Short mmCIF file of N, CA and C in Angstrom, two decimals:
data_model
loop_
_atom_site.label_atom_id
_atom_site.label_comp_id
_atom_site.label_asym_id
_atom_site.label_seq_id
_atom_site.Cartn_x
_atom_site.Cartn_y
_atom_site.Cartn_z
N MET A 335 -5.37 -5.89 -11.53
CA MET A 335 -5.23 -5.90 -10.70
C MET A 335 -5.02 -4.32 -10.70
N GLN A 336 -5.86 -4.15 -9.96
CA GLN A 336 -5.25 -2.06 -8.87
C GLN A 336 -4.83 -1.87 -7.39
N LEU A 337 -3.37 -1.58 -7.36
CA LEU A 337 -3.68 -0.83 -6.11
C LEU A 337 -3.75 0.36 -5.63
N VAL A 338 -5.01 0.84 -5.43
CA VAL A 338 -5.59 1.66 -4.33
C VAL A 338 -5.57 1.77 -2.95
N GLU A 339 -4.80 3.07 -2.52
CA GLU A 339 -4.26 3.02 -1.53
C GLU A 339 -5.70 4.51 -0.72
N LEU A 340 -6.23 3.26 -0.05
CA LEU A 340 -7.66 4.83 1.27
C LEU A 340 -6.74 5.08 2.33
N ASP A 341 -6.55 6.19 2.11
CA ASP A 341 -6.14 7.07 3.28
C ASP A 341 -7.80 7.63 4.49
N GLY A 342 -7.90 8.04 5.36
CA GLY A 342 -8.63 8.58 5.78
C GLY A 342 -8.16 9.82 5.36
N MET A 343 -7.23 10.53 5.78
CA MET A 343 -7.07 11.96 5.74
C MET A 343 -7.11 12.06 4.11
N ARG A 344 -6.75 12.03 3.37
CA ARG A 344 -7.08 12.17 2.09
C ARG A 344 -8.24 12.15 1.59
N ALA A 345 -8.50 13.62 0.17
CA ALA A 345 -9.45 13.85 -0.09
C ALA A 345 -10.59 12.32 -1.01
N GLY A 346 -10.12 11.97 -1.48
CA GLY A 346 -9.87 10.31 -1.86
C GLY A 346 -9.25 9.35 -2.00
N PRO A 347 -9.45 8.14 -2.74
CA PRO A 347 -8.44 6.53 -3.39
C PRO A 347 -7.60 7.58 -4.54
N VAL A 348 -6.45 6.68 -3.96
CA VAL A 348 -4.74 7.66 -5.08
C VAL A 348 -4.83 5.54 -5.36
N ASP A 349 -5.21 5.54 -6.99
CA ASP A 349 -4.55 5.10 -7.36
C ASP A 349 -2.74 4.61 -7.35
N HIS A 350 -2.00 3.37 -7.77
CA HIS A 350 -0.83 3.48 -7.38
C HIS A 350 -0.50 2.60 -8.28
N GLY A 351 -1.48 2.32 -9.14
CA GLY A 351 -1.04 1.28 -10.68
C GLY A 351 -2.02 0.23 -10.33
N GLU A 352 -1.02 -0.25 -11.52
CA GLU A 352 -1.54 -1.98 -11.82
C GLU A 352 -0.67 -2.43 -10.99
N CYS A 353 -1.40 -3.73 -10.42
CA CYS A 353 -1.08 -4.76 -8.44
C CYS A 353 -0.67 -6.39 -10.24
N MET A 354 0.32 -6.68 -10.45
CA MET A 354 1.09 -7.93 -10.89
C MET A 354 0.97 -8.90 -9.50
N ASP A 355 1.95 -8.37 -8.70
CA ASP A 355 2.07 -9.41 -7.05
C ASP A 355 1.83 -8.70 -6.13
N LEU A 356 0.56 -8.45 -4.78
CA LEU A 356 0.17 -7.75 -4.20
C LEU A 356 0.95 -7.59 -2.99
N LEU A 357 1.93 -8.73 -2.55
CA LEU A 357 2.79 -8.82 -1.78
C LEU A 357 3.90 -8.26 -2.31
N VAL A 358 4.47 -7.96 -3.49
CA VAL A 358 5.83 -7.38 -3.54
C VAL A 358 5.38 -5.66 -3.86
N ASN A 359 4.68 -5.77 -4.73
CA ASN A 359 3.65 -3.71 -5.58
C ASN A 359 3.15 -3.75 -4.02
N VAL A 360 2.43 -4.19 -2.18
CA VAL A 360 2.92 -3.63 -1.50
C VAL A 360 3.52 -3.01 -1.17
N ALA A 361 4.67 -4.01 -0.46
CA ALA A 361 6.07 -3.70 0.57
C ALA A 361 6.89 -2.77 -0.43
N GLU A 362 6.85 -3.08 -1.59
CA GLU A 362 7.56 -1.29 -2.34
C GLU A 362 7.23 -0.70 -2.04
N LEU A 363 5.13 -0.43 -2.55
CA LEU A 363 4.89 1.15 -1.85
C LEU A 363 4.58 2.06 -0.45
N VAL A 364 5.08 0.47 0.27
CA VAL A 364 5.55 0.96 2.00
C VAL A 364 6.80 1.27 1.63
N ARG A 365 7.39 0.51 1.56
CA ARG A 365 8.88 1.25 1.66
C ARG A 365 8.89 2.88 1.36
N THR A 366 8.71 2.54 0.40
CA THR A 366 8.61 3.96 -0.44
C THR A 366 8.29 5.27 -0.23
N GLN A 367 6.74 5.34 0.05
CA GLN A 367 6.64 6.11 0.58
C GLN A 367 6.68 6.13 2.33
N TYR A 368 6.73 5.60 3.51
CA TYR A 368 6.14 6.01 4.53
C TYR A 368 7.24 5.74 5.17
N LEU A 369 7.96 3.73 4.90
CA LEU A 369 9.38 4.12 5.53
C LEU A 369 10.25 4.85 5.79
N ALA A 370 10.42 5.33 3.94
CA ALA A 370 11.01 6.49 3.30
C ALA A 370 11.28 7.70 3.96
N ARG A 371 9.63 8.44 4.22
CA ARG A 371 9.77 8.92 5.19
C ARG A 371 9.51 9.23 6.55
N ASN A 372 9.39 8.19 6.96
CA ASN A 372 9.35 7.96 8.92
C ASN A 372 10.42 7.33 9.53
N GLU A 373 10.85 7.78 10.28
CA GLU A 373 11.45 6.67 11.43
C GLU A 373 10.92 5.84 12.33
N SER A 374 9.36 6.24 12.51
CA SER A 374 8.78 4.81 13.05
C SER A 374 8.03 3.88 12.03
N VAL A 375 7.72 2.74 12.50
CA VAL A 375 7.59 1.05 11.95
C VAL A 375 5.77 1.62 12.41
N TYR A 376 5.21 2.19 12.97
CA TYR A 376 4.44 1.47 13.65
C TYR A 376 3.15 2.58 12.34
N PHE A 377 2.54 1.38 12.66
CA PHE A 377 0.83 2.01 11.84
C PHE A 377 0.37 0.47 10.92
N SER A 378 -1.13 0.80 10.23
CA SER A 378 -2.10 -0.47 10.39
C SER A 378 -2.19 -0.56 8.70
N LEU A 379 -2.45 -1.76 7.73
CA LEU A 379 -2.91 -1.54 6.48
C LEU A 379 -3.42 -2.97 6.71
N MET A 380 -4.82 -2.63 5.66
CA MET A 380 -5.76 -3.74 5.85
C MET A 380 -5.61 -3.75 3.97
N VAL A 381 -6.65 -4.89 3.80
CA VAL A 381 -6.00 -5.40 2.22
C VAL A 381 -7.96 -5.99 2.46
N LEU A 382 -8.14 -5.28 1.04
CA LEU A 382 -9.33 -6.17 0.72
C LEU A 382 -8.66 -6.63 -0.81
N ALA A 383 -8.90 -7.70 -0.96
CA ALA A 383 -8.60 -8.53 -2.00
C ALA A 383 -9.16 -9.65 -2.84
N PRO A 384 -9.26 -10.37 -4.02
CA PRO A 384 -9.75 -11.50 -3.43
C PRO A 384 -9.55 -12.69 -3.70
N PRO A 385 -10.28 -13.56 -3.35
CA PRO A 385 -9.28 -14.80 -2.09
C PRO A 385 -8.56 -15.94 -3.07
N GLN A 386 -7.71 -16.08 -2.38
CA GLN A 386 -6.85 -16.31 -3.61
C GLN A 386 -6.78 -17.91 -4.48
N LYS A 387 -7.19 -18.05 -5.16
CA LYS A 387 -7.70 -19.72 -5.89
C LYS A 387 -6.48 -21.23 -5.43
#
């Protein structure tokens, strides 16, 4: 799996590389890319992923 960010304010998708554990990888991305730059914790996330087995 790849971790891909879709942001309507960007020209296209941002590939963040291989995703081994969705929850861990997304939590790290949110912590480093969003919470580190912004004091507000108000944002929305949506996940498009295969169903859990």
